[in-house]
Amino acid sequence: MGLYTSPHLFKINERIQLNGRAIKDSEFSRLVESYKGFIENIREKFVPTYFDVLTFPLMAYFIQKRCDFIVLEVRPGERLDSTNFCKPLFSIIISIGYDHTDILGKTLEK
C-alpha cells in the first residue's frame, strides 16, 4: 500500500511511504531526478506547485512498486489538484478548520 501525505514533519521522505515505510533517501533522490525533464517541460504550460512537483514522481514510484492501493492526501479546496487524475474507490472528507482560509475563504460557509 502506498501513502502520500503533506506536509512532512521532519524529512520530506515521510510524505511517500510504501507498506508503512518511508522511501529511502537514495530512491527518493533518484526518483525526483528522473522527473526533472518532465517538470521543466510542463512549466511551459503551467507553473507546478511544490506539491505538484512531488506528486508526479511519487505516482510513478507507486506504479513501479505495484501498489494495490494508494492513500492520497489532496490539497484543500483544489478541484484541479494534481492528484485528481486518479479515480478513487472512495473519498474521506475530514473536519474543516480555519487553517486554510487563504485558499478556502474566511468562513466555514465559503
mmCIF file of C-alpha atoms in Angstrom:
data_model
loop_
_atom_site.group_PDB
_atom_site.id
_atom_site.type_symbol
_atom_site.label_atom_id
_atom_site.label_comp_id
_atom_site.label_asym_id
_atom_site.label_seq_id
_atom_site.Cartn_x
_atom_site.Cartn_y
_atom_site.Cartn_z
ATOM 1 C CA MET A 1 0.000 0.000 0.000
ATOM 2 C CA GLY A 2 1.253 3.450 -0.912
ATOM 3 C CA LEU A 3 0.727 6.559 1.185
ATOM 4 C CA TYR A 4 1.203 10.205 0.184
ATOM 5 C CA THR A 5 0.677 12.859 2.846
ATOM 6 C CA SER A 6 1.536 16.515 3.224
ATOM 7 C CA PRO A 7 3.239 18.246 4.863
ATOM 8 C CA HIS A 8 6.109 16.268 6.287
ATOM 9 C CA LEU A 9 7.157 16.789 9.900
ATOM 10 C CA PHE A 10 10.888 16.120 9.838
ATOM 11 C CA LYS A 11 12.007 14.824 6.464
ATOM 12 C CA ILE A 12 10.458 15.014 3.013
ATOM 13 C CA ASN A 13 10.655 11.228 2.662
ATOM 14 C CA GLU A 14 7.855 10.895 5.239
ATOM 15 C CA ARG A 15 5.388 12.043 2.603
ATOM 16 C CA ILE A 16 5.933 8.961 0.456
ATOM 17 C CA GLN A 17 5.550 5.593 2.140
ATOM 18 C CA LEU A 18 5.274 2.040 0.914
ATOM 19 C CA ASN A 19 3.817 -0.520 3.296
ATOM 20 C CA GLY A 20 4.361 1.791 6.268
ATOM 21 C CA ARG A 21 7.984 2.686 5.470
ATOM 22 C CA ALA A 22 9.245 5.969 4.096
ATOM 23 C CA ILE A 23 11.013 5.890 0.754
ATOM 24 C CA LYS A 24 14.808 5.641 1.137
ATOM 25 C CA ASP A 25 16.899 8.773 0.552
ATOM 26 C CA SER A 26 18.653 7.240 -2.453
ATOM 27 C CA GLU A 27 15.374 6.108 -4.045
ATOM 28 C CA PHE A 28 13.762 9.487 -3.431
ATOM 29 C CA SER A 29 16.710 11.381 -4.961
ATOM 30 C CA ARG A 30 16.815 9.094 -7.993
ATOM 31 C CA LEU A 31 13.046 9.361 -8.470
ATOM 32 C CA VAL A 32 12.912 13.158 -8.312
ATOM 33 C CA GLU A 33 15.991 13.485 -10.519
ATOM 34 C CA SER A 34 14.422 11.232 -13.158
ATOM 35 C CA TYR A 35 11.439 13.608 -13.433
ATOM 36 C CA LYS A 36 13.428 16.820 -13.724
ATOM 37 C CA GLY A 37 13.000 16.997 -17.515
ATOM 38 C CA PHE A 38 9.275 16.302 -17.280
ATOM 39 C CA ILE A 39 8.811 19.063 -14.718
ATOM 40 C CA GLU A 40 10.761 21.521 -16.886
ATOM 41 C CA ASN A 41 8.557 20.683 -19.893
ATOM 42 C CA ILE A 42 5.275 21.192 -18.072
ATOM 43 C CA ARG A 43 6.456 24.601 -16.834
ATOM 44 C CA GLU A 44 5.815 25.802 -20.387
ATOM 45 C CA LYS A 45 2.084 25.200 -19.837
ATOM 46 C CA PHE A 46 1.654 25.985 -16.142
ATOM 47 C CA VAL A 47 3.755 26.597 -13.056
ATOM 48 C CA PRO A 48 3.608 23.472 -10.872
ATOM 49 C CA THR A 49 3.444 23.873 -7.115
ATOM 50 C CA TYR A 50 5.836 22.147 -4.728
ATOM 51 C CA PHE A 51 3.054 19.611 -4.121
ATOM 52 C CA ASP A 52 2.683 19.001 -7.887
ATOM 53 C CA VAL A 53 6.419 18.505 -8.360
ATOM 54 C CA LEU A 54 6.360 15.734 -5.750
ATOM 55 C CA THR A 55 3.092 14.189 -6.945
ATOM 56 C CA PHE A 56 4.232 13.225 -10.445
ATOM 57 C CA PRO A 57 7.279 11.144 -9.467
ATOM 58 C CA LEU A 58 5.586 9.586 -6.457
ATOM 59 C CA MET A 59 2.785 8.210 -8.606
ATOM 60 C CA ALA A 60 5.369 6.607 -10.873
ATOM 61 C CA TYR A 61 7.026 5.139 -7.784
ATOM 62 C CA PHE A 62 3.754 3.611 -6.585
ATOM 63 C CA ILE A 63 3.096 2.177 -10.060
ATOM 64 C CA GLN A 64 6.631 0.710 -10.237
ATOM 65 C CA LYS A 65 6.106 -0.895 -6.841
ATOM 66 C CA ARG A 66 2.733 -2.296 -7.999
ATOM 67 C CA CYS A 67 0.731 -0.903 -5.099
ATOM 68 C CA ASP A 68 -2.694 -2.460 -4.763
ATOM 69 C CA PHE A 69 -3.986 0.657 -3.015
ATOM 70 C CA ILE A 70 -2.754 4.210 -2.650
ATOM 71 C CA VAL A 71 -3.916 6.662 0.000
ATOM 72 C CA LEU A 72 -3.542 10.214 -1.318
ATOM 73 C CA GLU A 73 -3.920 13.374 0.678
ATOM 74 C CA VAL A 74 -5.117 16.157 -1.583
ATOM 75 C CA ARG A 75 -4.705 19.872 -1.138
ATOM 76 C CA PRO A 76 -7.631 21.721 0.407
ATOM 77 C CA GLY A 77 -10.214 23.153 -1.935
ATOM 78 C CA GLU A 78 -8.360 22.230 -5.068
ATOM 79 C CA ARG A 79 -10.770 20.800 -7.631
ATOM 80 C CA LEU A 80 -7.909 20.669 -10.127
ATOM 81 C CA ASP A 81 -5.423 19.161 -7.679
ATOM 82 C CA SER A 82 -2.609 17.153 -9.279
ATOM 83 C CA THR A 83 -3.842 14.003 -7.518
ATOM 84 C CA ASN A 84 -7.250 14.176 -9.215
ATOM 85 C CA PHE A 85 -6.163 12.111 -12.209
ATOM 86 C CA CYS A 86 -6.677 9.028 -10.027
ATOM 87 C CA LYS A 87 -10.146 7.531 -9.891
ATOM 88 C CA PRO A 88 -10.852 6.994 -6.189
ATOM 89 C CA LEU A 89 -12.564 3.898 -4.854
ATOM 90 C CA PHE A 90 -13.841 6.192 -2.123
ATOM 91 C CA SER A 91 -13.100 9.586 -0.618
ATOM 92 C CA ILE A 92 -12.910 10.624 3.003
ATOM 93 C CA ILE A 93 -13.546 14.216 3.997
ATOM 94 C CA ILE A 94 -12.289 15.201 7.412
ATOM 95 C CA SER A 95 -13.423 18.122 9.507
ATOM 96 C CA ILE A 96 -12.878 21.529 8.010
ATOM 97 C CA GLY A 97 -10.984 24.038 10.116
ATOM 98 C CA TYR A 98 -9.608 27.538 9.737
ATOM 99 C CA ASP A 99 -6.028 26.580 8.849
ATOM 100 C CA HIS A 100 -6.538 27.031 5.070
ATOM 101 C CA THR A 101 -8.557 30.250 4.931
ATOM 102 C CA ASP A 102 -6.139 31.681 2.361
ATOM 103 C CA ILE A 103 -7.362 29.014 -0.079
ATOM 104 C CA LEU A 104 -10.888 28.198 1.037
ATOM 105 C CA GLY A 105 -12.250 31.531 2.255
ATOM 106 C CA LYS A 106 -12.545 33.278 5.594
ATOM 107 C CA THR A 107 -15.658 31.468 6.838
ATOM 108 C CA LEU A 108 -16.683 27.803 7.042
ATOM 109 C CA GLU A 109 -19.640 28.571 4.767
ATOM 110 C CA LYS A 110 -17.325 29.694 1.963
#
